[in-house]
Tab-separated table of C-alpha atoms in Angstrom:
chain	number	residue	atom	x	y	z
C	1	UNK	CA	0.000	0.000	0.000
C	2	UNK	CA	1.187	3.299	-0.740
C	3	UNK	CA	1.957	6.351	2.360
C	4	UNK	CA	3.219	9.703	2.417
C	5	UNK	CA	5.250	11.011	5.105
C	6	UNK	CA	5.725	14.894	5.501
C	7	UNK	CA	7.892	16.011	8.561
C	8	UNK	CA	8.096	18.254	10.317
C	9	UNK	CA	4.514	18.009	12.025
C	10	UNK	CA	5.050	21.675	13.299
C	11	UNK	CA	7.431	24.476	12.903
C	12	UNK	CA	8.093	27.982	14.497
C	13	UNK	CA	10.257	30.059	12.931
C	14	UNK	CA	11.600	33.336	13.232
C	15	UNK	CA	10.680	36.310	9.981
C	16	UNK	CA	13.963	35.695	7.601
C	17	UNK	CA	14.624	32.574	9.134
C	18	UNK	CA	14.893	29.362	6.065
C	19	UNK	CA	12.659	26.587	5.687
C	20	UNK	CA	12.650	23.178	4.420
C	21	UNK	CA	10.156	20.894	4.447
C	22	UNK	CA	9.949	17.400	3.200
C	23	UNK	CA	7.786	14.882	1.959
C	24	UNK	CA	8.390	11.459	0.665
C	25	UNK	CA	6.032	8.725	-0.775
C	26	UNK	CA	6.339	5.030	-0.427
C	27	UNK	CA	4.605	2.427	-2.490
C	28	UNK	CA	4.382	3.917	-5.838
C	29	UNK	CA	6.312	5.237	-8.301
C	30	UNK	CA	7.181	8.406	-10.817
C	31	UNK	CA	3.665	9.847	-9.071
C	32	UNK	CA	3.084	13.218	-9.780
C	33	UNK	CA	3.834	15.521	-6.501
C	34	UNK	CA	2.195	18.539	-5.221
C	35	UNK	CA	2.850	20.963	-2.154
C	36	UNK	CA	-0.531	22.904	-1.377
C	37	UNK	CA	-0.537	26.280	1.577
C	38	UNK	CA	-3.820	26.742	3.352
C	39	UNK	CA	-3.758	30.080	4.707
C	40	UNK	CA	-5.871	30.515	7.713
C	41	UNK	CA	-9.109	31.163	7.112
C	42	UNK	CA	-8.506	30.321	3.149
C	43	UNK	CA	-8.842	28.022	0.991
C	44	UNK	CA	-5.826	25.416	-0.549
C	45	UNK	CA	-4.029	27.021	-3.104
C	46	UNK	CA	-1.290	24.652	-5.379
C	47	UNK	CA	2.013	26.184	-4.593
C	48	UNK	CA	4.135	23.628	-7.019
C	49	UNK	CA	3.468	20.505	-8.925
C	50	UNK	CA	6.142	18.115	-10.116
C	51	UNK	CA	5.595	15.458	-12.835
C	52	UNK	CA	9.174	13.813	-12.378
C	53	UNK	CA	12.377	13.984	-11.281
C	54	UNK	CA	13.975	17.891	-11.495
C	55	UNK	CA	10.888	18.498	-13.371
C	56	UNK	CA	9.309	21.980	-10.996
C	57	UNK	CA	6.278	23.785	-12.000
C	58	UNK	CA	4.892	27.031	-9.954
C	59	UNK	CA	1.738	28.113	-9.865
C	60	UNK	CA	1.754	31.581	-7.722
C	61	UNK	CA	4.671	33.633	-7.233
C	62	UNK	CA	5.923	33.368	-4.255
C	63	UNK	CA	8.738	33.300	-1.848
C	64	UNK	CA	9.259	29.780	-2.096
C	65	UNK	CA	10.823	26.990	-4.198
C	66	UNK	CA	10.305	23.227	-4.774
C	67	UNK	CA	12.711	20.495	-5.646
C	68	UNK	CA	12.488	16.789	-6.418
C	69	UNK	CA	15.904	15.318	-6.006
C	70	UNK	CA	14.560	11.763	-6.199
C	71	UNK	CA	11.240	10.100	-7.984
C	72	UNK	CA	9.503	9.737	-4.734
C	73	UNK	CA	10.634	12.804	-2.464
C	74	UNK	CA	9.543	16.381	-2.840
C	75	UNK	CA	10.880	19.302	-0.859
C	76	UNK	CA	9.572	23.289	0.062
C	77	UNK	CA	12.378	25.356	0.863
C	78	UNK	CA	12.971	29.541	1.338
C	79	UNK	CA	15.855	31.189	2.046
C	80	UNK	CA	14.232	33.877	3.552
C	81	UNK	CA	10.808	33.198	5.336
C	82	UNK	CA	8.186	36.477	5.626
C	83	UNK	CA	5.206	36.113	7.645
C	84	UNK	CA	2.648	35.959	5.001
C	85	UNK	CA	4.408	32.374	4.423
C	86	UNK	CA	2.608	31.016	7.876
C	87	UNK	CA	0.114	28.256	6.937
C	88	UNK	CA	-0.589	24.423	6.697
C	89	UNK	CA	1.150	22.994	4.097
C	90	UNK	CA	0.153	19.684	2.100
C	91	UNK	CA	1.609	17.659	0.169
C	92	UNK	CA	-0.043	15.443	-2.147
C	93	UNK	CA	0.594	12.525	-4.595
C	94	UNK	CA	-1.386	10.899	-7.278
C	95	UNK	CA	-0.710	8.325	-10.415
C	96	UNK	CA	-3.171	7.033	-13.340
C	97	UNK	CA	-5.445	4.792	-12.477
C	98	UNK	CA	-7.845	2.997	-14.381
C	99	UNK	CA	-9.601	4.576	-16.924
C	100	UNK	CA	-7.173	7.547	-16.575
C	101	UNK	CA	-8.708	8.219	-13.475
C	102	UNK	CA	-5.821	10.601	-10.659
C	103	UNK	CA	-7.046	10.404	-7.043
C	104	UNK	CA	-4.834	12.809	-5.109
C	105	UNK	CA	-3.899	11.789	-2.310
C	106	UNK	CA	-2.616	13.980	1.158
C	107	UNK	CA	0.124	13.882	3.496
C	108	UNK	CA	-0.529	14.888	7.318
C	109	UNK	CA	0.548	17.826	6.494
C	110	UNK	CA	3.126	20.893	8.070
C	111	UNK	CA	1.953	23.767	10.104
C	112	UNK	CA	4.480	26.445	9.826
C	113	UNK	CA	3.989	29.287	12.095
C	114	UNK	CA	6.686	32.632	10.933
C	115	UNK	CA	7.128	34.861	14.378
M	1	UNK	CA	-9.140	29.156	-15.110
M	2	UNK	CA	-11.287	27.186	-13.398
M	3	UNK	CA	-13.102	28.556	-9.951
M	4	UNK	CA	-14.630	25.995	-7.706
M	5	UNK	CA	-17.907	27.107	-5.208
M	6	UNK	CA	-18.874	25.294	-2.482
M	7	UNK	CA	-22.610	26.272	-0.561
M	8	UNK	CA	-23.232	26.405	2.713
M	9	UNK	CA	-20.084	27.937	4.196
M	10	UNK	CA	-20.916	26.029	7.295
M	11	UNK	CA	-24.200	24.072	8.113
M	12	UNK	CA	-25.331	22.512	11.187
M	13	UNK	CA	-27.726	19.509	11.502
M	14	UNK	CA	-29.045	17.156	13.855
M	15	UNK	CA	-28.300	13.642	13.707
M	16	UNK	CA	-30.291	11.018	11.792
M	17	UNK	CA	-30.853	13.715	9.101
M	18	UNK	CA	-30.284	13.298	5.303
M	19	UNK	CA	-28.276	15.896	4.224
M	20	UNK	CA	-26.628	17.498	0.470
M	21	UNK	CA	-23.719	19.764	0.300
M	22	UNK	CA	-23.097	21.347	-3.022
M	23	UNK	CA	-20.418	22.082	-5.219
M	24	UNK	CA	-20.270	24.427	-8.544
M	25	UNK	CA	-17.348	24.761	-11.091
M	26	UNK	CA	-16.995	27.580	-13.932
M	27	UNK	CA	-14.879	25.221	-16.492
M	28	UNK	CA	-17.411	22.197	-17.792
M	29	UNK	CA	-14.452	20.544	-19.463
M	30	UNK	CA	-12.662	19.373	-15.899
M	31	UNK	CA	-11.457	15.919	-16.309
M	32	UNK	CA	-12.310	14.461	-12.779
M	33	UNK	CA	-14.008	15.649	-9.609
M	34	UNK	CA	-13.040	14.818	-5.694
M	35	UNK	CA	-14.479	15.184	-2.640
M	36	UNK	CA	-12.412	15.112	0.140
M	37	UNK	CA	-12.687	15.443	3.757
M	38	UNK	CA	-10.914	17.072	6.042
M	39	UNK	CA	-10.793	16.802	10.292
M	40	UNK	CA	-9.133	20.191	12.305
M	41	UNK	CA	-5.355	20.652	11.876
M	42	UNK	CA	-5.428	17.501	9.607
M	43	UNK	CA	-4.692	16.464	6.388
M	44	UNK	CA	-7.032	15.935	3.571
M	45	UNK	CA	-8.764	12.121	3.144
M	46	UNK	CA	-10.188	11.407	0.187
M	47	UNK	CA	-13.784	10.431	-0.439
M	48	UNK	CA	-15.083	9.974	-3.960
M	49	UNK	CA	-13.450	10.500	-7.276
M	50	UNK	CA	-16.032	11.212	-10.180
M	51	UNK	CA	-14.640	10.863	-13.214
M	52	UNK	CA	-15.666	12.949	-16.010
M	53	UNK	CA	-17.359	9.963	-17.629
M	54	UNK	CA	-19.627	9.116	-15.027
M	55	UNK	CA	-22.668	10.740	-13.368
M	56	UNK	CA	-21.958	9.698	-10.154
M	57	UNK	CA	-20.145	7.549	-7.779
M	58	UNK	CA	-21.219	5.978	-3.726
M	59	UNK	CA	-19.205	4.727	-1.021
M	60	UNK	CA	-21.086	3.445	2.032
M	61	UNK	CA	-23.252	6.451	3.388
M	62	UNK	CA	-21.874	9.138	0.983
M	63	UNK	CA	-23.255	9.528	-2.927
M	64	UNK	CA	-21.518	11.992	-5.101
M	65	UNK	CA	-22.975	13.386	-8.140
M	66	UNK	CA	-21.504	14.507	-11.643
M	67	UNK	CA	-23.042	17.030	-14.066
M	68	UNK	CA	-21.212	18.504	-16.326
M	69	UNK	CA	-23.455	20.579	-18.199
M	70	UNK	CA	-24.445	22.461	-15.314
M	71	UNK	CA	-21.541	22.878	-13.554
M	72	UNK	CA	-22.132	21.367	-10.578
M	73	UNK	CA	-21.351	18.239	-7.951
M	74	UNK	CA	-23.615	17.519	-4.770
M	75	UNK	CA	-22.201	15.098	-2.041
M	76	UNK	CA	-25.377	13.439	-0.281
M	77	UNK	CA	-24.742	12.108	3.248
M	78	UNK	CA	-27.407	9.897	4.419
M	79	UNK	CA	-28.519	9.093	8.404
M	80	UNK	CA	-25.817	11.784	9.407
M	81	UNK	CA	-24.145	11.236	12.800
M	82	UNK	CA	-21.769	13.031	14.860
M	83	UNK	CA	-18.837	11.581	13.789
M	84	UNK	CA	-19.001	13.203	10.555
M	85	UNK	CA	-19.034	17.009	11.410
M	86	UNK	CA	-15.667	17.926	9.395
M	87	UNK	CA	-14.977	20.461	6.610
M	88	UNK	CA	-16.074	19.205	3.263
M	89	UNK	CA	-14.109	20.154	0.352
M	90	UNK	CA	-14.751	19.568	-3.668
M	91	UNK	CA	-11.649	20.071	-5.962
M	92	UNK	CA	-11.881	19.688	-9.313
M	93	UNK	CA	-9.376	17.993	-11.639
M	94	UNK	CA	-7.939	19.390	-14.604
M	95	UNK	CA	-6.907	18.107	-18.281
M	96	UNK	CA	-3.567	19.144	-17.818
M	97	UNK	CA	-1.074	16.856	-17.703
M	98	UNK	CA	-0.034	17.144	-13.883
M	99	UNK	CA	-4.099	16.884	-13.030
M	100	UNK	CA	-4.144	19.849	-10.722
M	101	UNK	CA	-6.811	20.618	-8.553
M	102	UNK	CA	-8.622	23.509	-7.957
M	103	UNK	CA	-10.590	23.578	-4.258
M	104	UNK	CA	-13.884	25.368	-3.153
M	105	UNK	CA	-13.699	27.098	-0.095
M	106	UNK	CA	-15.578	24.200	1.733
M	107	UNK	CA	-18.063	23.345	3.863
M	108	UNK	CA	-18.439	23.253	7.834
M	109	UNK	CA	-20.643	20.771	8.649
M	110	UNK	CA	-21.432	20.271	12.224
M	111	UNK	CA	-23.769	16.965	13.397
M	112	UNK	CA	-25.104	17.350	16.030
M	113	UNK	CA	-25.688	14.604	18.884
């Protein structure tokens, strides 16, 4: 069966502080990866998606960047965090199913708290 | 681009009751839609997939619906009961080739015992 993993749970960090989180998938392979922000009292926005390895694409501009080092692990990083960047972020994973069918499907998720 | 409406913002019944949350989309030509469901400071579990082919799709209690034409998607939840007061959220699925998603805002749904 397939799992994602995203870690930290929670974060506090200080306003120009970085960040990275991580997420990794087990089970499955060359899924397509997302990283999602829910702002509070928002909806989810797609930050990045990432149909293989090296392979980023952004959706909003942003202080943020992706990377995909390896097929099944998919990192959010800044070098400089503001405190608009304070949310819960998700990541997500999905693969063709049958009949072309893609069921995303969500990590735990990270809340990230900028002070 | 595709914008994604969910109605009520929050709704409270009481348990035992039959209950529909809705869902509207502005692009017709999406190529799946998802319900998901999501618990406070959790992550997002999946419900029901609809597929652009079908009308709709049921798992146990829940019975999504599909149309298209209309733009719109209605969850059903039948004999409610506590344990499913969550936030409801509808995303649909692009064509692209990464199959994005595009949420609604959701809805609050509160059971009550």
């Amino acid at each position: 069966s397939q799992t994602i993993h995203q870690w930290p749970a929670t974060l506090v960090q200080p306003v120009g502080s970085p960040l990275s989180l991580e997420c990794t998938v087990e089970g499955t392979s060359n899924p397509n990866l997302y990283w999602y922000r829910q702002a509070a009292g928002r909806g989810l926005q797609l930050l990045f998606y990432s149909v293989g390895i090296g392979q980023i694409s952004s959706e909003v501009p942003q202080n943020l960047s992706a990377s995909r080092p390896q097929d099944r692990q998919f990192i959010l990083s800044s070098k400089k965090l503001l405190l608009s960047d304070s949310g819960f972020y998700l990541c997500a994973w999905s693969v063709p199913r049958a009949r072309g069918s893609y069921e995303q499907y969500f990590g735990p998720g990270t809340r990230l708290t900028v002070t | 681009k595709q914008e994604v409406t969910q109605i009520p913002a929050a709704l409270s019944v009481p348990e035992g009751e039959n209950l529909v949350l809705n869902c509207s989309f502005t692009d017709s030509a999406i190529y799946n839609l998802q319900w998901f469901r999501q618990d406070p400071g959790k992550g997002l579990t999946s419900l029901l997939l609809i597929q652009s082919s079908q009308r709709e799709q049921t798992s146990g209690r829940l019975n999504a619906s599909l149309d298209k034409s209309s733009g719109r998607s209605t969850l059903y939840i039948a004999a409610s009961q506590p344990g499913d007061s969550a936030t409801y959220l509808c995303a649909g699925v692009s064509s692209g080739s990464a199959r994005q998603l595009t949420f609604g805002s959701g809805t609050q749904l509160t059971v009550l015992p």
